[in-house]
Short mmCIF file of C-alpha atoms in Angstrom, two decimals:
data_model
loop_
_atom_site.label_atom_id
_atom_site.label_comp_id
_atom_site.label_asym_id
_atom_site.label_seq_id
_atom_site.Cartn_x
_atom_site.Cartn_y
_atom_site.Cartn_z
CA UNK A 285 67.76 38.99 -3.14
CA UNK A 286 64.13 37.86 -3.79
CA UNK A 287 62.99 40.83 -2.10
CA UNK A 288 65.04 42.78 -4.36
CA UNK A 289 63.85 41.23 -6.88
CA UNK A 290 60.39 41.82 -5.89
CA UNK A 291 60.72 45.32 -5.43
CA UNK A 292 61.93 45.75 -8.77
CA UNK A 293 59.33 44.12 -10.63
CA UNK A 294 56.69 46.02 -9.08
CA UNK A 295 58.62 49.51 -9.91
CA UNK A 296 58.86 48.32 -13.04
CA UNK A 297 55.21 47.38 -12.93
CA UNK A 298 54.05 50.77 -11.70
CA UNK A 299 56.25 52.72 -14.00
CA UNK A 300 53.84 51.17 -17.13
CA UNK A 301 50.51 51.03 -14.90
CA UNK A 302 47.95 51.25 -18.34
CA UNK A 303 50.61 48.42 -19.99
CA UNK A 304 50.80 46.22 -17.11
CA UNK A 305 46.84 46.12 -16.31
CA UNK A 306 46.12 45.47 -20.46
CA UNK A 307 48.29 42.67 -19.77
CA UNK A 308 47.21 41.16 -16.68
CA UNK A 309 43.75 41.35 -18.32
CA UNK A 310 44.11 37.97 -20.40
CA UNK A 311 44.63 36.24 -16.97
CA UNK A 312 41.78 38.47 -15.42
CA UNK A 313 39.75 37.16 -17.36
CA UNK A 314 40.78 33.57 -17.48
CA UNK A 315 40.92 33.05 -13.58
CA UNK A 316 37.81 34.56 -13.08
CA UNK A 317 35.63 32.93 -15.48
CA UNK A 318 37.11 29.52 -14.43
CA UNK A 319 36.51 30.24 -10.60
CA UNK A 320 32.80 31.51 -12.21
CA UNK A 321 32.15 28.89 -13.83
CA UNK A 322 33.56 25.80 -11.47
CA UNK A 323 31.99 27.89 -8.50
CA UNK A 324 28.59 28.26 -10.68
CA UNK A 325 28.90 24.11 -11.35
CA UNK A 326 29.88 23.45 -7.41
CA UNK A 327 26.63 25.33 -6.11
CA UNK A 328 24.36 23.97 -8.88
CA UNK A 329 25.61 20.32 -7.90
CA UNK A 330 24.91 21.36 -4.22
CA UNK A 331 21.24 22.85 -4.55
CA UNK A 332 20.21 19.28 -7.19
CA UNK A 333 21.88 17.52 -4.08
CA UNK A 334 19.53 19.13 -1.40
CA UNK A 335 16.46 18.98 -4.22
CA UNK A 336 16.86 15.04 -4.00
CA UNK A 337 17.10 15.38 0.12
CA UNK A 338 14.04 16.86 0.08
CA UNK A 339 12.45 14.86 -2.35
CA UNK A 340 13.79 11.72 -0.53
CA UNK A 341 17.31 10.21 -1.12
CA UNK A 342 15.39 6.92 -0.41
CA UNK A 343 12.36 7.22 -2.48
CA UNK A 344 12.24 4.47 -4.79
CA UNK A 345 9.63 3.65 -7.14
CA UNK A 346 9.01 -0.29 -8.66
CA UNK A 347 6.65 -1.80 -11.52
CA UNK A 348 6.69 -3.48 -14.33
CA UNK A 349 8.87 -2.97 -16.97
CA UNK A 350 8.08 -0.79 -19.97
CA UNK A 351 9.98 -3.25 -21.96
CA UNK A 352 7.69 -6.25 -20.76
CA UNK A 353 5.57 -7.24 -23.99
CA UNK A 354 3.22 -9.84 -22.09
CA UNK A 355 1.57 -7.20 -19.72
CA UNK A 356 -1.25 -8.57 -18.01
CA UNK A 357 -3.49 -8.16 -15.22
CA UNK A 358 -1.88 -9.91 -12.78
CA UNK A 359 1.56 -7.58 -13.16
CA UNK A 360 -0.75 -4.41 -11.38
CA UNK A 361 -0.93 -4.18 -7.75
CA UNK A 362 -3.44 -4.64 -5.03
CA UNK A 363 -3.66 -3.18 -1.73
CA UNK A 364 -3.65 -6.53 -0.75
CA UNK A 365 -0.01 -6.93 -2.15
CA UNK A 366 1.22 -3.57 -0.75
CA UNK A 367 0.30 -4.68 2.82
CA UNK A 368 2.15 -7.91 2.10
CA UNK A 369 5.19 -6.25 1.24
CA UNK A 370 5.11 -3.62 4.28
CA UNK A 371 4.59 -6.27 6.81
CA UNK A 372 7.72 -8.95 4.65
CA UNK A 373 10.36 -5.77 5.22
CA UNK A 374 9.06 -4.62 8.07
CA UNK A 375 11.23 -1.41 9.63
CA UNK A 376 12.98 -1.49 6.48
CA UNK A 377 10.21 0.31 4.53
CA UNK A 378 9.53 3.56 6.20
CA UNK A 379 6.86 4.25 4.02
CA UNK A 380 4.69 3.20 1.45
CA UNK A 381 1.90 3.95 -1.19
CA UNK A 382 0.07 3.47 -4.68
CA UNK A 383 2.43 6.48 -6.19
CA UNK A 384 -0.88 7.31 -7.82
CA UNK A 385 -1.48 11.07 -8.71
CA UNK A 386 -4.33 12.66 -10.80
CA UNK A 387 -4.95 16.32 -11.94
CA UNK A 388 -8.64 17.92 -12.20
CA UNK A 389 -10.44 20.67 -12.13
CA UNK A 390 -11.51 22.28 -8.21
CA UNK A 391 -14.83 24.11 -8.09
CA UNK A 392 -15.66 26.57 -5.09
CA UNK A 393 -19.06 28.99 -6.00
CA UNK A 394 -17.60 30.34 -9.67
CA UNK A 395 -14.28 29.79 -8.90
CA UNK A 396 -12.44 26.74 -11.06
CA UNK A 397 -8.54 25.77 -10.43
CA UNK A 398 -6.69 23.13 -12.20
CA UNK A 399 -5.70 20.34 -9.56
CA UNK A 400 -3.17 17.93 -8.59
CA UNK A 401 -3.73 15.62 -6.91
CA UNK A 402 -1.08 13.24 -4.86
CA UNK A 403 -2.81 10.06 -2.87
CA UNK A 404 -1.23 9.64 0.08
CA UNK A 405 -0.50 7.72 3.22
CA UNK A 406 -1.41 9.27 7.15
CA UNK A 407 2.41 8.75 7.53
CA UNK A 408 3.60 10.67 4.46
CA UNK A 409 4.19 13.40 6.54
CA UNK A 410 7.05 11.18 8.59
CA UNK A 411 9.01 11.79 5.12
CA UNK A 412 8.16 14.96 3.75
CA UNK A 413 7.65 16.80 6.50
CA UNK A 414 5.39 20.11 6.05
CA UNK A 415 4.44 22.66 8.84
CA UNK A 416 0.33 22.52 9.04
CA UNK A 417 -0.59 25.90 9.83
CA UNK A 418 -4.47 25.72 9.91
CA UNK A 419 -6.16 22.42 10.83
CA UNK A 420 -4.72 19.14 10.69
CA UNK A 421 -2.68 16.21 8.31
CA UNK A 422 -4.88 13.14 6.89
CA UNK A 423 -5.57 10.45 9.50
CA UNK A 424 -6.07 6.55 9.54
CA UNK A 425 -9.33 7.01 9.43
CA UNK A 426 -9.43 8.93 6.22
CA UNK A 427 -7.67 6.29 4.43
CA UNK A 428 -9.05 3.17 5.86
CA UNK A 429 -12.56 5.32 5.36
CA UNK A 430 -11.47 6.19 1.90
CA UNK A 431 -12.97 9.62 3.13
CA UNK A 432 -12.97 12.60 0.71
CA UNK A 433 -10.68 15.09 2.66
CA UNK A 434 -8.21 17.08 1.59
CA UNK A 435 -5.35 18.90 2.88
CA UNK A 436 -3.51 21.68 0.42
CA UNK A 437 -0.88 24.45 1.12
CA UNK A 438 -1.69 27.97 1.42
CA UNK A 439 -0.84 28.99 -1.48
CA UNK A 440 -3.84 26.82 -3.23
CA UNK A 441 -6.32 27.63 -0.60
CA UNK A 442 -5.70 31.65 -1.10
CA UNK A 443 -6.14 30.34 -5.10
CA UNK A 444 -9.31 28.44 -4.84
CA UNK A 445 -11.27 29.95 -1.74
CA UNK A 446 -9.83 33.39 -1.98
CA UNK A 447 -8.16 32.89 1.77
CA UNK A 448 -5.15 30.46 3.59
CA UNK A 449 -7.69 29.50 6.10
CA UNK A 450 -10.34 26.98 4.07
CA UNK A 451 -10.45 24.27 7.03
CA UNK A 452 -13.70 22.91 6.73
CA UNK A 453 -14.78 24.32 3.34
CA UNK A 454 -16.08 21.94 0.13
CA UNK A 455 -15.27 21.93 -3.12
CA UNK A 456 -16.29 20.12 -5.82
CA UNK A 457 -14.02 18.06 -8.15
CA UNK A 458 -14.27 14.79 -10.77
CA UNK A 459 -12.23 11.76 -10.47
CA UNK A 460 -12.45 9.30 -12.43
CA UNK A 461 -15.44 10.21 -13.88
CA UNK A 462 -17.17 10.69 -10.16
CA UNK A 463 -18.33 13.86 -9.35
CA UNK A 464 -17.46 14.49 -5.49
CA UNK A 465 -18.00 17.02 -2.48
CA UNK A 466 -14.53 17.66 -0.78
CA UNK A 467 -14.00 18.88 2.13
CA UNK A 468 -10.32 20.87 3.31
CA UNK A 469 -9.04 19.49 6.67
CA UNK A 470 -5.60 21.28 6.66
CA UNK A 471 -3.39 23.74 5.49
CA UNK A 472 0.20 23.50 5.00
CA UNK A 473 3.31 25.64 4.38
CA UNK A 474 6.24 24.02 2.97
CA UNK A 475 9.67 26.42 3.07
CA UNK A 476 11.87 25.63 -0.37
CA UNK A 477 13.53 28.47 -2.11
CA UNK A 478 12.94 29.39 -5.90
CA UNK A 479 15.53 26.85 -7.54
CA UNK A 480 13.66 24.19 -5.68
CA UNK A 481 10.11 25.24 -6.93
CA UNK A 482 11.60 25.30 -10.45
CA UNK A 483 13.31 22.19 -10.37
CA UNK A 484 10.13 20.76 -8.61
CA UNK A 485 7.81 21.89 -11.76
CA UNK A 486 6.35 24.45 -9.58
CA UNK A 487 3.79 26.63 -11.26
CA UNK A 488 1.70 29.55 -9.92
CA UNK A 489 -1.60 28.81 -12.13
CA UNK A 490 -1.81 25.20 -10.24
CA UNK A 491 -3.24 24.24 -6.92
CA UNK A 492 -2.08 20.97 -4.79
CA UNK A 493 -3.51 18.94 -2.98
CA UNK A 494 -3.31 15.37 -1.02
CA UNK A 495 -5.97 13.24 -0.43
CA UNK A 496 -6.02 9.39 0.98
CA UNK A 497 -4.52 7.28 -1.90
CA UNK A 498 -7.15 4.60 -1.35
CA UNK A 499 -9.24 7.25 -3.24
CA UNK A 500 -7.31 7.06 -6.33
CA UNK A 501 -7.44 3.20 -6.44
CA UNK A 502 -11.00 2.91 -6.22
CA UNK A 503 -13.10 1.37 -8.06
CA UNK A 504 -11.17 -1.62 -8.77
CA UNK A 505 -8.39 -1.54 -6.58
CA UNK A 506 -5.43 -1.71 -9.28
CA UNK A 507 -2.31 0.55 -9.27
CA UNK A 508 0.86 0.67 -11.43
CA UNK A 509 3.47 1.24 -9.32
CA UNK A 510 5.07 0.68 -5.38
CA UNK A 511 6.09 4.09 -3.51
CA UNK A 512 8.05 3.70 -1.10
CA UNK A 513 10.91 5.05 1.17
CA UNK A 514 13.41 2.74 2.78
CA UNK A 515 14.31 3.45 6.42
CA UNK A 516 17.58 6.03 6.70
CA UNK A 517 19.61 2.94 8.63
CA UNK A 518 19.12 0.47 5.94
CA UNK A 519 22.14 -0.42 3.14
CA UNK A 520 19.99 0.64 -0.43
CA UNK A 521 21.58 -1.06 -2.80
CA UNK A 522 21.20 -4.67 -0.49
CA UNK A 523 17.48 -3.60 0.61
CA UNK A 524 16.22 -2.39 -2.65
CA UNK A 525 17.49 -6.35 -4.51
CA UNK A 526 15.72 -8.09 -2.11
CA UNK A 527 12.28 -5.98 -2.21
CA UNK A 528 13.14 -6.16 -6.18
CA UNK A 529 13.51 -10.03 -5.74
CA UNK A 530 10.55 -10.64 -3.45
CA UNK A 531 8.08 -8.65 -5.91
CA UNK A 532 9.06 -10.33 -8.72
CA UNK A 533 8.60 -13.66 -7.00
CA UNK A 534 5.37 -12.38 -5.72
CA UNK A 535 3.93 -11.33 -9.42
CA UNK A 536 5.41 -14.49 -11.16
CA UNK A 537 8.04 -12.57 -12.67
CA UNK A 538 11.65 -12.96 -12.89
CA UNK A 539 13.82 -9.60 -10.77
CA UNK A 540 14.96 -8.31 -14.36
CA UNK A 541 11.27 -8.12 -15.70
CA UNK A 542 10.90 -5.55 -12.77
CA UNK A 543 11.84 -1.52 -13.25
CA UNK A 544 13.42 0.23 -9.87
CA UNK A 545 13.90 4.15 -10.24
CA UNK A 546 15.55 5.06 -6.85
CA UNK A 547 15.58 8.77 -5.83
CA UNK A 548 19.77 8.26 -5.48
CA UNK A 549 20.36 6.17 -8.87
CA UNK A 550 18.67 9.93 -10.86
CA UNK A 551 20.89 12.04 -8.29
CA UNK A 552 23.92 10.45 -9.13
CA UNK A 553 23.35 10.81 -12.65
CA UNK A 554 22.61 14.53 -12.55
CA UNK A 555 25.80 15.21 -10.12
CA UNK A 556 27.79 12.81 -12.74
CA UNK A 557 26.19 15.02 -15.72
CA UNK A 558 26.79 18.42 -13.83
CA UNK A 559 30.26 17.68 -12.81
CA UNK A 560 31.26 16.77 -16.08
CA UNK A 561 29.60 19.82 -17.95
CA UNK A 562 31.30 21.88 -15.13
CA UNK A 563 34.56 20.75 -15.78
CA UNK A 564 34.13 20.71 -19.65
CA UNK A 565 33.23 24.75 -19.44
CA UNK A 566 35.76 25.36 -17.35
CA UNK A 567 38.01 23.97 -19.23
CA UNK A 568 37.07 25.99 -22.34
CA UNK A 569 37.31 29.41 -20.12
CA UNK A 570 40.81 28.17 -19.08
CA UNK A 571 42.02 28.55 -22.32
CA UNK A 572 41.93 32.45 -22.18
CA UNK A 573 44.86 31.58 -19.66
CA UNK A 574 46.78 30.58 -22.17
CA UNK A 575 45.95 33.97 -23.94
CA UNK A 576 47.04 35.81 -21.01
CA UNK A 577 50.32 34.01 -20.64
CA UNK A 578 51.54 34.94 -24.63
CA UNK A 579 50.61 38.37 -23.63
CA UNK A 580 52.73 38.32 -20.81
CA UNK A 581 55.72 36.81 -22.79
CA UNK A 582 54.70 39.88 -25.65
CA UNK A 583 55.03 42.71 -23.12
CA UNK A 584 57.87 40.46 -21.35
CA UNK A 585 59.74 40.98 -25.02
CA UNK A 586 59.05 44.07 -25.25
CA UNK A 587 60.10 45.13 -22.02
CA UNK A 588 63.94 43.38 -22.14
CA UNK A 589 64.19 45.12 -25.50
CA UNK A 590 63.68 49.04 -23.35
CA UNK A 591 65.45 47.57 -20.66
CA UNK A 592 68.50 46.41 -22.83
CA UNK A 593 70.44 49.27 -21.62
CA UNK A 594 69.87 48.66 -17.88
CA UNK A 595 70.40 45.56 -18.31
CA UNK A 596 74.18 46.08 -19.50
CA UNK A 597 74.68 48.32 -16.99
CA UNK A 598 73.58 45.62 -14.16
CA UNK A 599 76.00 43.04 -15.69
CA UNK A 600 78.75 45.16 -15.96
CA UNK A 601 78.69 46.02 -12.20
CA UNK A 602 78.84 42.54 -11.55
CA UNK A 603 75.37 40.69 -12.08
CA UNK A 604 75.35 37.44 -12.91
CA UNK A 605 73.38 35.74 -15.45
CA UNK A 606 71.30 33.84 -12.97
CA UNK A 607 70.71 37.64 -11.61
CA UNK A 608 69.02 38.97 -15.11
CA UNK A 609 66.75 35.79 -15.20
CA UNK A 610 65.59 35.64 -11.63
CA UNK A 611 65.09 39.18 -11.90
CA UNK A 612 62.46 39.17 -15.00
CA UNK A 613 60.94 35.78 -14.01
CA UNK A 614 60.46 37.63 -10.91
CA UNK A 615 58.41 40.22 -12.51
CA UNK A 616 56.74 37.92 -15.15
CA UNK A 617 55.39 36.03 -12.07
CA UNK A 618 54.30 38.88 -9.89
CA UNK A 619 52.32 40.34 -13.25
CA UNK A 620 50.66 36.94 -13.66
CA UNK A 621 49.71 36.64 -9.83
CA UNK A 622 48.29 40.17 -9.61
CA UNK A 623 46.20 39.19 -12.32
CA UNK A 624 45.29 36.09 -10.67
CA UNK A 625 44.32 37.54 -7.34
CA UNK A 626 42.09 40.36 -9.46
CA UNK A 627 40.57 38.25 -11.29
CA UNK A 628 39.51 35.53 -7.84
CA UNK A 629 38.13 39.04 -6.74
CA UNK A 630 35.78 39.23 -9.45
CA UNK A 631 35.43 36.19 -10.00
CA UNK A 632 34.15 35.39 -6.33
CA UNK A 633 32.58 38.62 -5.34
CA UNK A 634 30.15 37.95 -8.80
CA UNK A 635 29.31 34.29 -7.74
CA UNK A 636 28.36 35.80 -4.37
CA UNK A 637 26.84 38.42 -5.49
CA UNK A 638 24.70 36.45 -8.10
CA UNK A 639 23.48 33.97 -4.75
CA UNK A 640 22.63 36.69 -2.58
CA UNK A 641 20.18 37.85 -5.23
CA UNK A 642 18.72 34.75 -6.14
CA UNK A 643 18.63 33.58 -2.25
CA UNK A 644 20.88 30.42 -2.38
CA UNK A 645 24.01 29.53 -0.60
CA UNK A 646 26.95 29.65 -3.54
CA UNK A 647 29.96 27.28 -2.98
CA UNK A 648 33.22 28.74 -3.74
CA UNK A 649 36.11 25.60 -2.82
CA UNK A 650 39.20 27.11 -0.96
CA UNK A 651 41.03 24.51 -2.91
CA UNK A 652 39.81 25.98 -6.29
CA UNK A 653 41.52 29.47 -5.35
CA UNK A 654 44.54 28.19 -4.50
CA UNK A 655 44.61 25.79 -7.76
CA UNK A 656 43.74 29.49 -9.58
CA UNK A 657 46.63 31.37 -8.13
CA UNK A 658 49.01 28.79 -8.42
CA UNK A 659 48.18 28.76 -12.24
CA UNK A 660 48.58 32.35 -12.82
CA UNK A 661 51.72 32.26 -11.08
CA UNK A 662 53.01 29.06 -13.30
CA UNK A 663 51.54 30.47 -16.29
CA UNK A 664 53.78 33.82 -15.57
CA UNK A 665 57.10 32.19 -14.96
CA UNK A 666 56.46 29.38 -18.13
CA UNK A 667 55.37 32.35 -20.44
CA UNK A 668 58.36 34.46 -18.53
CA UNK A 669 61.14 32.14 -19.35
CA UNK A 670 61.90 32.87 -23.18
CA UNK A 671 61.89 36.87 -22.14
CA UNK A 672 63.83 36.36 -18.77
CA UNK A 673 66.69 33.99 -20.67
CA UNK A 674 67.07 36.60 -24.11
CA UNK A 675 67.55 38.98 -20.70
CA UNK A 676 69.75 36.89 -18.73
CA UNK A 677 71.91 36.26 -22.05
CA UNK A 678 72.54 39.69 -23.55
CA UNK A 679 75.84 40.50 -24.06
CA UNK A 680 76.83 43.39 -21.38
CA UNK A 681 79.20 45.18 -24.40
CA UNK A 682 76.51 45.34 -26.88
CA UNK A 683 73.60 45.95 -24.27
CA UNK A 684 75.37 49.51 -23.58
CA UNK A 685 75.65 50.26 -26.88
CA UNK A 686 72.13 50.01 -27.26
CA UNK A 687 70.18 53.32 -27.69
#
């Protein structure tokens, strides 16, 4: 009987091809801008995710807080105080450093390039991993020396000296109001894609460069912040209390006077934000589902008031009520679903197409198809049921008379 029914509908389907499409557009529409849009939401999610994995899901930085009125001297840091703290937690910290950055201006011959700088550890590398291509990464030596190398990626070398090679050529730069003679001890190539470098504040007109941090704390040895990374096996939330705890005690302040930004607390937030403006947006687009469905209950109408005759005819050879209805919810359905499975066509093979030419991975959840389909399909037999019962309830004597 269902198959029957089936082949029916789609007769009936086929025999008003321009109709039926116009129809199924409504839903079209709707199921493919919500599988857009949630699919859109899903991947953006998923690239801020592998931003902060790059960037360090246990980066944390700690200072003073901004709301602490009574700033004084005593609430800055000392390399003295940051060695304390490393050797306290131990192989809890995996790394650790002033968080001090600068920007100036690079000078090679007649050539001048904005600069910035990022002090660094030798060990920064054990967390951000880059691939040196020319040269070498900054040593003990250049940080305990407080030495005046540098090592940028290729993209500032080609900038400043004109080539990705520049191991072992100076430049001059300012810091601090000191007037130095740098020299380039490695080159590095770091692969992230172009949502990455955007996200990142990438920008073509800049070079970058690290250089020992110890640099950027001279002359007087003060710094703002902590930079650190916990160790991957370590419980955050437990490890970053205690280090918030033991600083505090340490600067003769109590754990609440102390600010903690953690790389995972700002990566929560944006998923929380992006979920939430995904869903919200989808949930606007899902309301042209609703226009779909009173267009299939229109043409529904419309087609049980042709079909009146037929429909006579079918009960007076014996079909039952329960017949007519199953019969047009049949076809209300199957008009819906079409529509459905169209529009996860477009829907999809636009999200795709839109990754493969921006270069990122799109993800499109199995579970968010299915949830589509099974709409269309509920919105076709809900819309279908007013149509399908005036069908089902016709009276067979005055349906032939019909003309």
């Amino acid at each position: 009987m269902l198959i029957e029914n089936m082949a029916m509908a789609f007769s009936a389907i086929r025999a008003n091809k321009m109709r039926s499409f116009l129809t199924m557009l409504g839903i079209i529409i709707g199921i493919g801008s919500v599988i857009s849009i949630v699919s859109i939401g899903d991947t953006m999610r998923g690239l801020f995710s592998d931003l902060y994995k790059n960037v360090g899901i246990t980066q944390a930085y700690l200072a003073i807080g901004y709301w602490v009125d009574d700033v004084r001297q005593s609430d800055y840091f000392t390399l003295e105080e940051l060695a304390r703290v490393k050797e306290v937690f131990g192989d809890q910290i995996a790394y650790i450093d002033s968080g001090a950055t600068t920007s100036a201006e690079a000078i090679y011959k007649r050539n001048t390039i904005n600069f910035d700088y990022t002090g660094i550890d030798y060990n920064y590398i054990d967390v951000q991993p880059v691939n040196i291509v020319y040269g070498r990464y900054l040593n003990e030596g250049d940080i305990l020396g407080r030495k005046k190398n540098v090592v940028m990626n290729v993209d500032s070398a080609k900038m400043l000296f004109g080539e990705e090679n520049a191991v072992g050529k100076t430049f001059r730069t300012t810091l601090y109001g000191y007037t130095d003679v740098f020299t380039v001890v490695g080159v590095y190539k770091e692969e992230i894609n172009a949502f990455q470098a955007l996200m990142m504040g990438g920008r073509t007109d800049r070079g970058s460069a690290f250089i020992p941090y110890t640099l950027l704390t001279w002359p007087n040895d003060y710094f703002y912040y902590l930079h650190l990374y916990a160790s991957d096996d370590v419980n955050l939330d437990e490890f970053f209390n205690q280090l918030k705890t033991y600083v505090a005690k340490l600067k003769g302040r109590q754990p609440e006077d102390m600010r903690l930004e953690t790389a995972m607390d700002q990566m929560l937030q944006v998923d929380s934000m992006m979920g939430g403006l995904s869903m919200a947006v989808g949930g606007i687009a899902a309301i042209s589902l609703l226009v779909g469905g009173i267009g299939i209950m229109n043409i529904m109408l419309v087609s049980v008031t042709e079909r009146t005759r037929e429909i006579g005819i079918r009960k007076s050879l014996g079909a039952k009520t329960r017949d007519i209805l199953i019969q047009f919810l049949t076809e209300s359905a199957i008009l819906s679903a079409c529509g459905g499975i169209i529009g996860i066509s477009i829907g999809v093979g636009l999200v795709s197409l839109g990754g493969l030419a921006l270069g990122i991975n799109v993800i499109i959840k199995p579970g968010v198809i299915i949830m589509a389909v099974s709409f269309s399909a509920i919105v076709g037999i809900f819309f279908g049921i007013y149509p399908a019962s005036k069908a089902a309830k016709a009276d067979p004597i005055d349906a032939l008379r019909y003309e």
